PDB file of C-alpha atoms in Angstrom:
ATOM      1  CA  MET A 231       0.019  -0.032   0.197  1.00 37.00           C
ATOM      2  CA  ILE A 232       1.358   3.573  -0.720  1.00 43.00           C
ATOM      3  CA  LYS A 233       2.280   5.707   2.193  1.00 45.00           C
ATOM      4  CA  ILE A 234       0.720   9.081   1.626  1.00 46.00           C
ATOM      5  CA  TYR A 235       0.773  10.757   4.943  1.00 47.00           C
ATOM      6  CA  ASN A 236       3.984  11.063   7.081  1.00 47.00           C
ATOM      7  CA  GLY A 237       4.679   7.285   6.826  1.00 51.00           C
ATOM      8  CA  GLN A 238       1.376   6.503   8.561  1.00 51.00           C
ATOM      9  CA  LYS A 239      -0.280   3.239   7.141  1.00 53.00           C
ATOM     10  CA  PHE A 240      -3.858   3.048   6.605  1.00 47.00           C
ATOM     11  CA  LYS A 241      -6.160   0.394   6.835  1.00 50.00           C
ATOM     12  CA  SER A 242      -7.997   0.627   3.628  1.00 60.00           C
ATOM     13  CA  ARG A 243      -7.475   1.922   0.229  1.00 55.00           C
ATOM     14  CA  LYS A 244     -10.812   3.808   0.970  1.00 59.00           C
ATOM     15  CA  ASP A 245      -9.252   5.638   3.927  1.00 61.00           C
ATOM     16  CA  ILE A 246      -6.432   7.003   1.650  1.00 54.00           C
ATOM     17  CA  LEU A 247      -8.472   8.005  -1.426  1.00 58.00           C
ATOM     18  CA  GLY A 248     -11.149   9.719   0.747  1.00 61.00           C
ATOM     19  CA  ASP A 249      -8.567  12.066   2.693  1.00 69.00           C
ATOM     20  CA  TYR A 250      -6.674  12.546  -0.704  1.00 70.00           C
ATOM     21  CA  ARG A 251     -10.014  13.288  -2.722  1.00 72.00           C
ATOM     22  CA  ALA A 252     -11.137  15.620  -0.019  1.00 76.00           C
ATOM     23  CA  GLU A 253      -7.794  17.684   0.024  1.00 78.00           C
ATOM     24  CA  LEU A 254      -7.482  17.618  -3.734  1.00 78.00           C
ATOM     25  CA  ILE A 255     -11.122  18.838  -4.356  1.00 80.00           C
ATOM     26  CA  LYS A 256     -10.532  21.591  -1.822  1.00 82.00           C
ATOM     27  CA  ARG A 257      -7.446  22.787  -3.348  1.00 82.00           C
ATOM     28  CA  LEU A 258      -8.691  22.559  -7.023  1.00 82.00           C
ATOM     29  CA  LYS A 259     -11.781  24.550  -6.070  1.00 84.00           C
ATOM     30  CA  ALA A 260      -9.445  27.366  -4.418  1.00 83.00           C
ATOM     31  CA  ALA A 261      -7.367  27.312  -7.629  1.00 83.00           C
ATOM     32  CA  LYS A 262      -7.976  29.795 -10.532  1.00 84.00           C
ATOM     33  CA  LYS A 263      -8.318  28.386 -13.946  1.00 81.00           C
ATOM     34  CA  ASN A 264      -5.201  29.906 -15.178  1.00 81.00           C
ATOM     35  CA  GLU A 265      -3.154  28.177 -12.578  1.00 84.00           C
ATOM     36  CA  TYR A 266      -3.970  24.804 -14.367  1.00 88.00           C
ATOM     37  CA  PRO A 267      -1.309  23.511 -16.667  1.00 91.00           C
ATOM     38  CA  LYS A 268      -2.107  23.671 -20.563  1.00 92.00           C
ATOM     39  CA  PHE A 269      -0.243  20.490 -21.650  1.00 92.00           C
ATOM     40  CA  ASP A 270       1.977  21.062 -24.987  1.00 90.00           C
ATOM     41  CA  GLU A 271       1.371  17.337 -25.818  1.00 90.00           C
ATOM     42  CA  THR A 272       0.293  13.935 -24.327  1.00 89.00           C
ATOM     43  CA  LEU A 273       2.055  10.513 -25.134  1.00 88.00           C
ATOM     44  CA  SER A 274       1.141   6.989 -24.083  1.00 84.00           C
ATOM     45  CA  PHE A 275       3.654   5.840 -21.477  1.00 82.00           C
ATOM     46  CA  SER A 276       5.259   3.538 -23.584  1.00 76.00           C
ATOM     47  CA  ILE A 277       9.042   3.565 -24.577  1.00 71.00           C
ATOM     48  CA  TYR A 278       7.946   3.183 -28.249  1.00 66.00           C
ATOM     49  CA  ASP A 279       6.578   6.481 -28.068  1.00 74.00           C
ATOM     50  CA  LYS A 280       9.579   8.477 -26.782  1.00 75.00           C
ATOM     51  CA  ILE A 281      10.734   9.618 -29.975  1.00 77.00           C
ATOM     52  CA  TYR A 282       7.866  12.129 -30.086  1.00 82.00           C
ATOM     53  CA  ALA A 283       9.088  13.849 -26.788  1.00 86.00           C
ATOM     54  CA  PRO A 284      11.012  17.055 -27.308  1.00 89.00           C
ATOM     55  CA  LYS A 285      14.455  17.486 -26.090  1.00 93.00           C
ATOM     56  CA  ASN A 286      13.784  20.722 -24.196  1.00 94.00           C
ATOM     57  CA  PRO A 287      13.221  21.689 -20.682  1.00 96.00           C
ATOM     58  CA  GLY A 288       9.635  21.160 -19.111  1.00 96.00           C
ATOM     59  CA  VAL A 289       7.450  20.013 -16.493  1.00 97.00           C
ATOM     60  CA  TYR A 290       6.026  16.682 -16.937  1.00 96.00           C
ATOM     61  CA  PHE A 291       3.110  14.820 -15.781  1.00 95.00           C
ATOM     62  CA  ILE A 292       2.361  10.982 -15.445  1.00 92.00           C
ATOM     63  CA  HIS A 293      -1.462  10.340 -15.294  1.00 92.00           C
ATOM     64  CA  ASP A 294      -4.081   7.862 -15.837  1.00 90.00           C
ATOM     65  CA  THR A 295      -7.926   8.135 -15.288  1.00 88.00           C
ATOM     66  CA  ARG A 296      -7.290   8.414 -11.416  1.00 85.00           C
ATOM     67  CA  GLY A 297      -5.505  11.723 -11.800  1.00 88.00           C
ATOM     68  CA  ILE A 298      -2.087  12.882 -11.885  1.00 92.00           C
ATOM     69  CA  LEU A 299       0.369  10.395 -10.577  1.00 91.00           C
ATOM     70  CA  TYR A 300       3.600  12.122 -10.571  1.00 93.00           C
ATOM     71  CA  ILE A 301       4.708  15.550 -11.773  1.00 95.00           C
ATOM     72  CA  GLY A 302       8.499  16.394 -12.421  1.00 94.00           C
ATOM     73  CA  ARG A 303      10.672  19.015 -14.061  1.00 96.00           C
ATOM     74  CA  THR A 304      13.729  18.202 -16.306  1.00 95.00           C
ATOM     75  CA  GLU A 305      16.008  20.045 -18.756  1.00 96.00           C
ATOM     76  CA  ASN A 306      15.240  17.178 -21.381  1.00 94.00           C
ATOM     77  CA  ILE A 307      11.969  15.755 -21.697  1.00 93.00           C
ATOM     78  CA  TYR A 308      12.983  13.149 -24.103  1.00 90.00           C
ATOM     79  CA  LYS A 309      15.619  11.805 -21.606  1.00 91.00           C
ATOM     80  CA  ARG A 310      13.422  12.022 -18.630  1.00 89.00           C
ATOM     81  CA  PHE A 311      10.712  10.200 -20.502  1.00 87.00           C
ATOM     82  CA  THR A 312      13.202   7.294 -21.293  1.00 84.00           C
ATOM     83  CA  GLN A 313      14.475   7.300 -17.727  1.00 82.00           C
ATOM     84  CA  HIS A 314      10.859   6.765 -16.291  1.00 79.00           C
ATOM     85  CA  ALA A 315      10.139   4.195 -18.718  1.00 72.00           C
ATOM     86  CA  TRP A 316      13.272   2.144 -17.888  1.00 71.00           C
ATOM     87  CA  VAL A 317      14.376   2.929 -14.733  1.00 67.00           C
ATOM     88  CA  ARG A 318      12.038   2.421 -11.902  1.00 72.00           C
ATOM     89  CA  LYS A 319      13.481   4.399  -8.956  1.00 78.00           C
ATOM     90  CA  ASN A 320      10.098   5.595  -7.697  1.00 80.00           C
ATOM     91  CA  LYS A 321       8.588   2.354  -6.163  1.00 81.00           C
ATOM     92  CA  ASN A 322       4.994   3.906  -5.794  1.00 81.00           C
ATOM     93  CA  LEU A 323       4.855   5.112  -9.417  1.00 84.00           C
ATOM     94  CA  PHE A 324       6.262   1.577 -10.663  1.00 81.00           C
ATOM     95  CA  LYS A 325       3.539  -0.045  -8.661  1.00 83.00           C
ATOM     96  CA  LEU A 326       0.792   2.024 -10.041  1.00 82.00           C
ATOM     97  CA  SER A 327       2.118   1.953 -13.500  1.00 83.00           C
ATOM     98  CA  GLN A 328       1.846  -1.698 -13.346  1.00 83.00           C
ATOM     99  CA  ASN A 329      -2.022  -1.410 -13.040  1.00 82.00           C
ATOM    100  CA  PRO A 330      -3.226   1.538 -14.685  1.00 84.00           C
ATOM    101  CA  PHE A 331      -6.758   2.709 -14.772  1.00 87.00           C
ATOM    102  CA  GLY A 332      -7.045   3.358 -18.507  1.00 89.00           C
ATOM    103  CA  LYS A 333      -4.226   4.147 -20.201  1.00 90.00           C
ATOM    104  CA  LEU A 334      -1.010   5.466 -18.493  1.00 89.00           C
ATOM    105  CA  LYS A 335      -0.108   8.858 -20.173  1.00 92.00           C
ATOM    106  CA  PHE A 336       3.001  11.284 -20.126  1.00 91.00           C
ATOM    107  CA  SER A 337       2.099  14.961 -20.660  1.00 94.00           C
ATOM    108  CA  TRP A 338       4.189  17.926 -20.574  1.00 95.00           C
ATOM    109  CA  VAL A 339       4.328  21.836 -20.670  1.00 96.00           C
ATOM    110  CA  ASN A 340       7.399  23.305 -22.535  1.00 96.00           C
ATOM    111  CA  PHE A 341       9.547  26.189 -21.073  1.00 96.00           C
ATOM    112  CA  LYS A 342      12.460  28.008 -22.410  1.00 94.00           C
ATOM    113  CA  ASN A 343      14.602  27.653 -19.392  1.00 91.00           C
ATOM    114  CA  ILE A 344      15.095  25.308 -16.418  1.00 92.00           C
ATOM    115  CA  ALA A 345      14.444  28.149 -13.899  1.00 92.00           C
ATOM    116  CA  ASP A 346      10.838  28.457 -14.790  1.00 94.00           C
ATOM    117  CA  THR A 347      10.446  24.678 -14.557  1.00 95.00           C
ATOM    118  CA  LYS A 348      11.211  24.528 -10.778  1.00 94.00           C
ATOM    119  CA  LYS A 349       8.645  27.500  -9.954  1.00 94.00           C
ATOM    120  CA  TYR A 350       5.980  25.587 -11.985  1.00 95.00           C
ATOM    121  CA  GLU A 351       6.733  22.225 -10.851  1.00 95.00           C
ATOM    122  CA  SER A 352       6.391  23.445  -7.243  1.00 93.00           C
ATOM    123  CA  LYS A 353       3.098  25.266  -7.786  1.00 93.00           C
ATOM    124  CA  TRP A 354       1.533  22.319  -9.607  1.00 94.00           C
ATOM    125  CA  VAL A 355       2.772  19.749  -7.067  1.00 93.00           C
ATOM    126  CA  GLU A 356       1.184  21.616  -4.356  1.00 91.00           C
ATOM    127  CA  LEU A 357      -2.033  22.159  -6.184  1.00 91.00           C
ATOM    128  CA  PHE A 358      -2.631  18.532  -7.733  1.00 91.00           C
ATOM    129  CA  LEU A 359      -1.033  16.412  -4.625  1.00 90.00           C
ATOM    130  CA  PRO A 360       0.473  13.647  -6.858  1.00 91.00           C
ATOM    131  CA  VAL A 361       0.386  10.607  -4.712  1.00 86.00           C
ATOM    132  CA  CYS A 362       3.794   9.427  -6.057  1.00 87.00           C
ATOM    133  CA  ASN A 363       5.778  12.596  -5.464  1.00 89.00           C
ATOM    134  CA  GLU A 364       7.949  12.661  -2.379  1.00 78.00           C
ATOM    135  CA  ASN A 365       7.089  16.218  -2.058  1.00 60.00           C
ATOM    136  CA  TYR A 366       3.537  15.562  -1.375  1.00 53.00           C
ATOM    137  CA  ASN A 367       4.652  14.485   2.252  1.00 50.00           C
ATOM    138  CA  THR A 368       6.529  17.731   2.743  1.00 51.00           C
ATOM    139  CA  ILE A 369       3.256  19.742   1.602  1.00 49.00           C
ATOM    140  CA  LYS A 370       1.229  17.622   4.196  1.00 49.00           C
ATOM    141  CA  LYS A 371       3.730  18.554   7.234  1.00 47.00           C
ATOM    142  CA  LYS A 372       3.239  22.137   6.582  1.00 49.00           C
ATOM    143  CA  GLN A 373      -0.442  22.030   7.014  1.00 48.00           C
TER     144      GLN A 373
END
């Protein structure tokens, strides 16, 4: 089971999703529409689709019909897509990617420089609370 709150274990998936949904809905209602990302493109999360990913800086999103599972930033979207497809360092993301709800997708927003990606990644992680981001636990501690 995925740990979302400061290492606490919950008895059921329903407990996790109930708290998570309530917090997410509260944040999304408070957000302005112009704070939402506008994806430049979306690919299936398949190593064969990597050829379509650009080699520029950006903030990327891994998601399925459950919502956004992970948000990251990179200097090279193409390389990062390949790393996520082959190297499975994020164990929570790997577990969820093995049993996606619908198709697992990789989307991104292009940026001209890496400095902007840091700002927007933090903003979007705080807004969407992706369950596979380590930053999620930090955000929960601040509240």
